[in-house]
XYZ file of C-alpha atoms in Angstrom:
606
model
C 92.649 91.106 125.870
C 91.773 89.102 122.751
C 88.471 87.720 121.518
C 87.916 84.507 119.567
C 84.643 83.943 117.731
C 83.851 80.262 117.320
C 81.679 79.705 114.241
C 79.409 76.734 113.703
C 78.232 74.074 116.088
C 80.723 73.031 118.812
C 81.827 69.401 118.542
C 81.133 67.240 121.613
C 84.338 66.359 123.460
C 86.366 69.073 121.733
C 88.930 70.958 123.824
C 89.077 73.864 121.363
C 87.338 76.382 123.592
C 89.660 75.567 126.497
C 92.713 75.763 124.222
C 91.711 79.231 123.060
C 91.151 80.398 126.626
C 94.603 79.073 127.580
C 96.025 81.349 124.880
C 94.343 84.386 126.408
C 91.204 84.578 124.246
C 87.733 85.425 125.483
C 85.600 82.922 123.530
C 82.221 83.784 122.004
C 80.001 81.404 120.024
C 78.387 82.331 116.699
C 75.928 79.955 115.062
C 76.327 81.449 111.584
C 78.013 84.037 109.395
C 75.606 86.844 110.235
C 76.006 86.371 113.986
C 79.781 86.116 113.601
C 79.771 89.443 111.776
C 77.698 91.010 114.537
C 80.037 89.715 117.239
C 83.051 90.890 115.257
C 81.634 94.410 115.017
C 81.060 94.410 118.778
C 84.645 93.612 119.744
C 86.434 96.765 121.050
C 88.637 98.364 118.393
C 91.863 97.951 120.355
C 91.589 94.176 120.734
C 92.885 91.323 118.649
C 90.052 89.249 117.220
C 90.072 85.738 115.771
C 87.511 83.773 113.794
C 87.862 80.027 114.404
C 85.859 77.162 112.982
C 84.295 75.166 115.837
C 85.235 71.944 114.015
C 88.959 72.789 114.151
C 91.292 69.970 115.156
C 94.963 70.648 115.754
C 97.787 71.316 118.140
C 97.628 74.156 120.632
C 100.948 75.424 119.340
C 99.498 75.607 115.823
C 96.820 77.909 117.222
C 99.473 79.861 119.101
C 101.541 80.380 115.931
C 98.522 81.294 113.857
C 96.635 83.508 116.286
C 98.986 85.154 118.810
C 102.070 86.394 116.920
C 102.036 90.194 117.447
C 104.217 90.997 114.436
C 101.541 90.486 111.789
C 98.283 92.467 111.380
C 96.613 89.479 109.688
C 97.480 85.828 110.184
C 95.826 82.507 109.370
C 96.083 78.746 109.613
C 93.558 76.235 108.231
C 90.294 76.847 110.070
C 91.329 80.058 111.846
C 92.128 83.671 111.000
C 93.097 86.558 113.263
C 93.456 90.323 112.976
C 95.186 92.890 115.140
C 93.706 96.411 115.283
C 95.670 97.358 112.158
C 94.010 94.539 110.203
C 90.512 94.782 111.647
C 88.950 96.779 108.809
C 90.232 94.313 106.200
C 88.758 91.429 108.222
C 85.400 93.212 108.645
C 85.170 93.857 104.893
C 86.008 90.228 104.104
C 83.430 89.010 106.651
C 80.743 91.287 105.188
C 81.474 89.944 101.714
C 81.135 86.372 102.957
C 77.887 87.216 104.726
C 76.472 88.507 101.442
C 77.756 85.428 99.594
C 76.158 83.108 102.143
C 72.824 84.888 101.826
C 72.952 84.697 98.031
C 73.977 81.036 97.944
C 71.339 79.993 100.435
C 68.734 81.857 98.389
C 69.844 79.724 95.436
C 69.444 76.520 97.422
C 73.180 75.866 97.898
C 74.367 74.219 101.096
C 77.681 75.594 102.404
C 80.112 73.199 104.049
C 83.354 75.170 103.723
C 84.964 76.672 106.817
C 83.932 80.305 107.286
C 87.439 81.188 108.498
C 88.967 79.736 105.316
C 86.403 81.556 103.155
C 87.282 84.818 104.901
C 90.983 84.195 104.270
C 90.246 83.617 100.586
C 88.349 86.923 100.533
C 91.297 88.683 102.198
C 93.632 87.246 99.558
C 91.265 88.447 96.830
C 91.392 91.943 98.354
C 95.194 91.882 98.216
C 95.618 91.820 102.005
C 98.933 90.529 103.344
C 97.953 87.461 105.376
C 100.774 85.769 107.265
C 100.721 81.967 107.180
C 103.176 80.452 109.686
C 105.128 77.326 108.859
C 103.518 74.516 110.849
C 105.831 71.647 109.902
C 104.573 68.490 111.603
C 101.923 70.352 113.585
C 98.299 69.593 112.707
C 95.710 72.265 111.841
C 92.644 71.131 109.916
C 88.848 71.298 109.735
C 87.516 67.735 109.300
C 84.323 67.363 107.315
C 83.124 64.044 108.751
C 83.610 61.840 111.844
C 86.143 59.526 110.187
C 88.363 62.411 109.065
C 88.027 63.943 112.523
C 89.179 60.722 114.164
C 92.170 60.526 111.803
C 93.066 64.151 112.572
C 92.934 63.486 116.316
C 95.220 60.499 115.882
C 97.641 62.680 113.933
C 97.598 65.222 116.779
C 98.336 62.496 119.321
C 101.230 61.174 117.221
C 103.170 64.478 117.346
C 104.586 65.892 120.582
C 103.389 69.493 120.570
C 105.886 70.606 123.225
C 108.858 68.992 121.462
C 108.002 70.838 118.262
C 107.601 74.076 120.180
C 110.992 73.677 121.828
C 112.676 72.833 118.547
C 111.114 75.796 116.752
C 112.371 78.115 119.492
C 115.900 77.602 118.128
C 116.924 79.408 114.957
C 117.066 77.133 111.938
C 120.365 78.685 110.809
C 123.026 79.385 113.394
C 126.731 79.039 114.031
C 128.477 75.798 114.993
C 129.278 76.841 118.555
C 125.763 78.102 119.209
C 124.108 75.057 117.619
C 126.115 72.394 119.450
C 127.304 74.061 122.660
C 124.538 76.519 123.618
C 121.151 75.717 122.073
C 120.925 72.094 123.348
C 120.318 73.457 126.873
C 119.457 77.158 126.425
C 116.078 76.187 124.937
C 115.201 74.563 128.253
C 116.261 77.700 130.085
C 113.908 79.589 127.759
C 111.046 77.250 128.660
C 111.868 77.615 132.372
C 111.693 81.390 131.976
C 108.383 81.182 130.093
C 106.772 79.040 132.787
C 107.760 81.589 135.424
C 106.410 84.538 133.520
C 109.751 86.083 132.591
C 109.876 88.132 129.408
C 112.539 88.203 126.676
C 113.300 91.819 127.605
C 114.120 90.792 131.172
C 116.444 88.063 129.915
C 118.050 90.510 127.467
C 118.676 92.940 130.310
C 120.147 90.135 132.423
C 122.477 89.288 129.538
C 123.625 92.917 129.342
C 124.215 93.151 133.088
C 126.181 89.889 133.028
C 128.379 91.188 130.208
C 128.963 94.474 132.045
C 130.002 92.547 135.168
C 132.326 90.511 132.926
C 133.835 93.749 131.605
C 134.293 94.989 135.169
C 136.067 91.738 136.102
C 138.359 92.112 133.097
C 139.086 95.689 134.155
C 140.623 94.449 137.425
C 143.666 93.303 135.489
C 144.126 90.216 137.667
C 144.258 86.600 136.500
C 141.264 85.762 138.668
C 139.399 88.692 137.159
C 140.226 87.546 133.622
C 139.046 83.991 134.351
C 135.805 85.286 135.855
C 135.355 87.639 132.893
C 135.653 84.791 130.393
C 133.145 82.639 132.264
C 130.676 85.508 132.634
C 130.997 86.401 128.951
C 129.920 82.859 128.031
C 127.066 83.111 130.542
C 126.020 86.379 128.931
C 125.982 84.706 125.525
C 123.843 81.846 126.857
C 121.325 84.429 128.051
C 121.640 86.230 124.731
C 120.552 83.041 122.956
C 117.870 82.396 125.560
C 116.069 85.719 125.056
C 115.481 85.050 121.365
C 114.453 81.466 122.050
C 112.051 82.661 124.733
C 110.552 85.163 122.274
C 110.028 82.407 119.708
C 108.832 79.875 122.298
C 106.162 82.151 123.738
C 105.749 84.531 120.752
C 106.588 87.514 122.948
C 107.667 90.148 120.457
C 107.606 93.871 121.177
C 108.967 97.161 119.913
C 110.970 97.620 123.112
C 112.400 94.134 122.591
C 113.313 95.108 119.059
C 115.315 98.079 120.299
C 117.028 96.093 123.058
C 117.867 93.246 120.685
C 119.205 95.655 118.087
C 121.605 97.452 120.401
C 122.591 95.366 123.405
C 124.801 92.854 121.569
C 127.102 95.625 120.410
C 126.982 97.379 123.781
C 128.038 94.144 125.493
C 130.880 93.361 123.114
C 132.306 96.870 122.987
C 132.006 97.332 126.766
C 133.975 94.100 127.148
C 136.706 95.414 124.821
C 136.940 98.512 127.016
C 137.159 96.333 130.125
C 140.043 94.375 128.618
C 141.846 97.611 127.741
C 141.392 98.942 131.285
C 142.633 95.653 132.746
C 145.685 95.701 130.507
C 146.437 99.297 131.554
C 146.468 98.213 135.207
C 149.246 95.812 134.260
C 151.175 98.512 132.419
C 150.182 97.504 128.875
C 148.358 100.095 126.736
C 146.100 98.245 124.269
C 143.475 100.954 123.695
C 144.537 101.252 120.060
C 143.953 97.513 119.603
C 140.569 97.751 121.355
C 139.498 100.628 119.140
C 140.854 98.835 116.074
C 138.809 95.751 116.970
C 135.657 97.836 117.353
C 136.284 99.615 114.037
C 136.924 96.353 112.204
C 133.890 94.608 113.680
C 131.588 97.551 112.931
C 132.844 97.827 109.360
C 132.251 94.081 108.878
C 128.652 94.573 109.908
C 128.228 97.534 107.592
C 129.429 95.323 104.711
C 126.766 92.764 105.672
C 124.022 95.350 106.025
C 124.865 97.187 102.806
C 125.122 94.034 100.700
C 121.850 92.677 102.062
C 119.992 95.943 101.524
C 121.405 96.324 98.008
C 120.072 92.878 97.120
C 116.957 92.939 99.281
C 114.579 92.992 96.316
C 116.975 92.523 93.401
C 115.768 90.282 90.577
C 117.366 87.883 88.118
C 120.185 86.552 90.292
C 122.218 84.539 87.816
C 125.530 84.749 89.650
C 127.673 81.607 89.175
C 129.265 82.423 92.541
C 125.849 82.122 94.206
C 125.249 78.857 92.335
C 128.582 77.508 93.621
C 127.659 78.540 97.167
C 124.335 76.713 96.884
C 126.154 73.625 95.598
C 128.572 73.723 98.551
C 125.629 73.987 100.935
C 124.562 70.531 99.793
C 127.787 69.109 101.277
C 127.133 69.061 105.025
C 130.605 69.649 106.468
C 131.316 72.627 104.191
C 128.292 74.443 105.619
C 129.729 74.354 109.145
C 133.243 75.252 108.006
C 131.971 78.258 106.091
C 129.868 79.390 109.026
C 132.789 79.069 111.431
C 135.450 80.859 109.396
C 133.364 84.034 109.217
C 133.690 84.147 113.023
C 130.018 84.759 113.934
C 129.081 85.999 117.357
C 129.122 82.566 119.048
C 132.564 81.568 117.802
C 133.886 85.087 118.343
C 132.714 85.387 121.927
C 133.911 81.874 122.754
C 137.365 82.724 121.404
C 137.466 85.996 123.344
C 136.330 84.296 126.559
C 138.894 81.488 126.385
C 141.780 83.779 125.434
C 140.849 86.226 128.182
C 140.989 83.449 130.765
C 144.279 81.868 129.689
C 146.308 84.634 127.978
C 146.612 88.432 128.077
C 144.397 91.225 126.680
C 147.020 92.001 124.032
C 147.048 88.420 122.731
C 143.239 88.372 122.845
C 143.032 91.502 120.693
C 145.697 90.241 118.269
C 143.744 87.017 117.742
C 140.481 88.944 117.396
C 141.935 91.348 114.823
C 143.502 88.564 112.763
C 140.359 86.430 112.874
C 138.011 89.282 112.004
C 140.323 90.533 109.247
C 140.377 87.088 107.639
C 136.607 86.729 107.990
C 136.032 90.198 106.529
C 138.303 89.436 103.564
C 136.574 86.110 102.896
C 133.014 87.420 103.073
C 133.691 90.662 101.209
C 135.560 88.898 98.404
C 132.688 86.465 97.941
C 130.154 89.270 97.805
C 132.229 91.240 95.325
C 132.386 88.182 93.051
C 128.624 87.692 93.343
C 127.994 91.324 92.519
C 130.268 91.346 89.484
C 128.858 88.145 87.996
C 125.145 88.585 88.650
C 122.689 90.056 86.169
C 120.248 92.092 88.183
C 118.668 95.522 88.356
C 118.685 97.217 91.737
C 115.572 99.049 92.803
C 114.979 102.594 94.012
C 114.373 101.180 97.486
C 117.813 99.562 97.527
C 119.471 102.759 96.279
C 117.721 104.797 98.981
C 118.742 102.314 101.687
C 122.398 102.587 100.619
C 122.150 106.387 100.575
C 120.719 106.307 104.112
C 123.477 103.943 105.274
C 126.051 106.354 103.810
C 125.018 108.858 106.531
C 125.904 111.921 104.444
C 125.716 115.177 106.391
C 124.974 118.773 105.375
C 128.346 119.359 103.697
C 128.054 116.366 101.355
C 124.365 117.057 100.748
C 125.120 120.633 99.743
C 127.680 119.449 97.178
C 125.675 116.590 95.624
C 123.535 118.963 93.561
C 126.436 120.676 91.743
C 128.209 117.314 91.310
C 125.254 115.351 89.872
C 125.996 116.290 86.273
C 129.666 115.326 86.603
C 128.755 112.064 88.335
C 126.518 111.003 85.433
C 129.471 111.178 83.066
C 131.633 108.826 85.127
C 131.717 104.986 84.783
C 129.446 102.807 86.892
C 132.189 101.745 89.316
C 133.019 105.342 90.207
C 131.074 105.578 93.473
C 132.990 102.915 95.457
C 136.297 103.890 93.810
C 135.843 107.554 94.733
C 134.726 106.698 98.276
C 137.746 104.408 98.738
C 140.199 106.948 97.316
C 138.978 109.797 99.489
C 138.893 107.597 102.593
C 142.376 106.204 102.055
C 143.732 109.709 101.468
C 142.479 111.149 104.749
C 143.439 108.118 106.865
C 146.886 107.818 105.254
C 147.512 111.526 105.759
C 146.578 111.268 109.434
C 148.926 108.298 109.867
C 151.873 109.680 107.895
C 151.882 113.352 108.923
C 151.317 112.775 112.630
C 149.384 114.909 115.077
C 148.899 118.594 114.335
C 149.583 120.523 111.161
C 147.162 121.386 108.370
C 147.576 118.394 106.057
C 145.002 116.090 107.616
C 142.494 118.957 107.547
C 143.247 119.502 103.847
C 142.761 115.789 103.211
C 139.497 115.901 105.189
C 138.263 118.726 102.940
C 139.060 116.516 99.953
C 137.196 113.699 101.690
C 134.097 115.895 101.916
C 134.274 116.416 98.151
C 134.829 112.751 97.273
C 132.061 111.682 99.668
C 129.609 113.998 97.946
C 130.685 112.737 94.514
C 130.244 109.103 95.635
C 126.565 109.638 96.474
C 125.758 112.234 93.807
C 123.816 109.714 91.752
C 121.616 106.766 92.816
C 123.687 103.889 94.200
C 122.510 101.231 91.766
C 125.871 100.036 90.463
C 127.090 96.480 90.925
C 129.537 97.428 93.695
C 127.848 100.535 95.089
C 127.027 98.631 98.299
C 130.727 99.113 99.165
C 130.246 102.877 99.539
C 128.839 102.854 103.135
C 131.540 100.533 104.557
C 134.292 102.566 102.853
C 132.876 105.731 104.434
C 132.624 104.065 107.854
C 136.235 102.881 107.653
C 137.411 106.355 106.649
C 135.671 108.153 109.514
C 136.559 105.633 112.215
C 140.097 105.174 110.877
C 140.767 108.917 110.947
C 139.643 109.205 114.564
C 141.796 106.203 115.522
C 144.880 107.516 113.731
C 144.688 111.039 115.163
C 144.035 109.806 118.702
C 146.997 107.423 118.464
C 149.182 110.238 117.064
C 148.225 112.509 119.989
C 150.146 110.099 122.250
C 148.687 111.383 125.527
C 146.766 109.580 128.236
C 143.052 109.604 127.561
C 143.138 110.331 123.839
C 142.436 106.782 122.699
C 139.727 106.138 125.339
C 138.052 109.393 124.251
C 138.262 108.288 120.628
C 136.822 104.919 121.665
C 133.843 106.688 123.201
C 133.277 108.823 120.096
C 133.414 105.867 117.702
C 131.091 103.878 119.989
C 128.531 106.709 119.968
C 128.671 107.100 116.189
C 128.556 103.328 115.658
C 125.410 103.187 117.789
C 123.825 105.738 115.455
C 124.770 103.629 112.439
C 123.363 100.409 113.947
C 120.196 102.284 114.885
C 119.825 103.409 111.270
C 120.181 99.821 110.047
C 117.393 98.517 112.252
C 115.054 101.338 111.311
C 115.588 100.471 107.647
C 115.048 96.765 108.355
C 111.743 97.631 109.979
C 110.650 99.636 106.901
C 110.450 102.710 109.123
C 112.899 104.763 107.077
C 116.306 105.948 108.166
C 117.158 108.287 111.023
C 115.509 111.726 110.626
C 117.419 114.275 108.605
C 117.587 116.699 111.519
C 119.509 114.097 113.524
C 122.023 113.476 110.735
C 122.500 117.249 110.345
C 122.812 117.760 114.111
C 125.677 115.287 114.438
C 127.313 116.440 111.204
C 127.209 113.360 109.012
C 130.297 111.198 108.531
C 132.149 113.816 106.464
C 131.357 116.640 108.888
C 132.593 114.685 111.902
C 135.764 113.668 110.059
C 136.482 117.293 109.152
C 135.781 118.509 112.701
C 138.111 115.920 114.278
C 140.858 116.754 111.762
C 140.445 120.491 112.433
C 140.566 119.945 116.206
C 143.838 118.035 115.822
C 145.266 120.915 113.759
C 144.146 123.715 116.098
C 144.554 122.231 119.586
C 147.282 120.730 121.692
C 147.176 117.009 122.347
C 145.644 117.483 125.816
C 143.062 119.968 124.507
C 142.272 117.566 121.652
C 141.570 114.811 124.175
C 139.135 117.044 126.066
C 137.454 118.088 122.809
C 137.063 114.453 121.707
C 135.483 113.611 125.051
C 133.002 116.494 124.785
C 132.175 115.536 121.194
C 131.643 111.893 122.181
C 129.282 112.850 125.025
C 127.331 115.269 122.821
C 126.878 112.768 119.986
C 125.937 109.990 122.417
C 123.294 112.119 124.144
C 121.658 113.261 120.905
C 121.532 109.838 119.233
C 120.451 107.983 122.395
C 117.608 110.385 123.204
C 116.259 110.221 119.646
C 116.723 106.446 119.476
C 114.878 105.843 122.755
C 112.091 108.207 121.663
C 111.673 106.325 118.387
C 111.857 102.754 119.684
C 109.550 103.502 122.609
C 106.939 105.078 120.326
C 103.808 103.239 119.229
C 104.859 103.283 115.590
C 108.245 101.605 116.007
C 108.652 98.361 114.027
C 108.855 94.980 115.778
C 112.251 94.127 114.291
C 113.751 90.878 115.558
C 117.113 90.075 114.122
C 117.556 86.383 113.366
C 121.244 86.560 114.070
C 124.106 88.529 112.651
C 125.667 87.140 109.517
C 129.173 87.926 110.691
């Protein structure tokens, strides 16, 4: 339930009260500031409350954007201000101040004509409150001061199609070529259809997941008909994936549960589909589990590059990079924008490619194309970000350094060594952290590849990896290229598991490794979205419980040295199940809690 307090004298013929009721508000009338303050104090603490000038003229969707978005404690448009429970005290203080100001000004003989809602917003700004002001574009929201201005405002409202603007704003302003031209032109109407039937974004998200899982099951049949059906269903799943976000923006239905679903289901769908392709190929006598795992590793590492770079530069200042200036200049040339968005193989282009290749070729060819395309995209984007980082003049903040340290996912072994290594780390050049992380990672992966399964050498290399990992994070990650540390660590851990499972050369080893990497990758994605929501990283007990990246790498290497190939496969399976259970239980607990952030990703950058 929400309550709207209309202040001032209602205007004859105005539909404002009905508009507010259509948005779910219980409307109460206040003749002046004092009565508005009294009504505000009487609204139950758990409700949203809005203060709206009775003279307001504007589109219903302007009111919807300004007064019903659940992501912001305080929000305002001209003539209206709203507060959720978290912002109620700030609104009450601002209202009390305005009540005192009105009393004083009236005592001095001053006649007030300003909108009370706008005066309250000004008081909130003066108090330093964070008031969200949505972009209205062509939508009208104003408080006319005389009949002529009111008539002009009403004409302006009539000249703009409220529903057309709402539909257009449901689509992300920045998206990939395939999504923009082949999905969004009709998925927005599906979103509106869902909204009018009371469906929620979470229900559509779940439908998208189920569709993708059915697609994976079709691919697992290994038949041509199954592959064709899988490709078609994967596209259908992506249409629903676009629809859920458009429905959330269309109807402003944001929630913490939706944040968790949105943050995890895309990866679950894609990686389940990879597994389905591998199972289908196996039915035809072709073992492509190594390619499936390689595709998952590459795609996850690409995302870690994106996340780390963005967090490192989240609040950086003084960006004077000529590379960034060149990118901005290219953005002014229309066709280059689409080319650059396509070659990074975003989710729309990637899923379209996978769907088509699944239907007309084989799983092996599909994975080859996916690996080549993602490798090229990763090289292109990473090279550009390295150039930006080397040529920019900026100081990274403590927040950015902490975010990179959290993304590193260092466990108890690395944490125990960082203290003794801090002094040595201070003496090394600024580029040491990524160089050390890369060297240690390459050493353990190369050893696993070159020495084969069994023997002590990979374990020795893993011990060295523990040391280099600790040295890489021994000092704050504020260097120009320190954002490369987390992706280097991800590649080392995942690459070691892939190499040892492939070296085991027994049935079940690679699927078990696939399950372990999927569970760990889920933990890493979960950490990213917690950081994006300003909720901090995963709790330290969780990181310690699952060993950290260096602990897991050492354990897998030791298992390969101590066990037979069949025993190693069983051990990997047990480890994968254990990690998955721990991270999923904690993740569900966090995202279902009242304090979880309403994070809504506006689309992956790769």
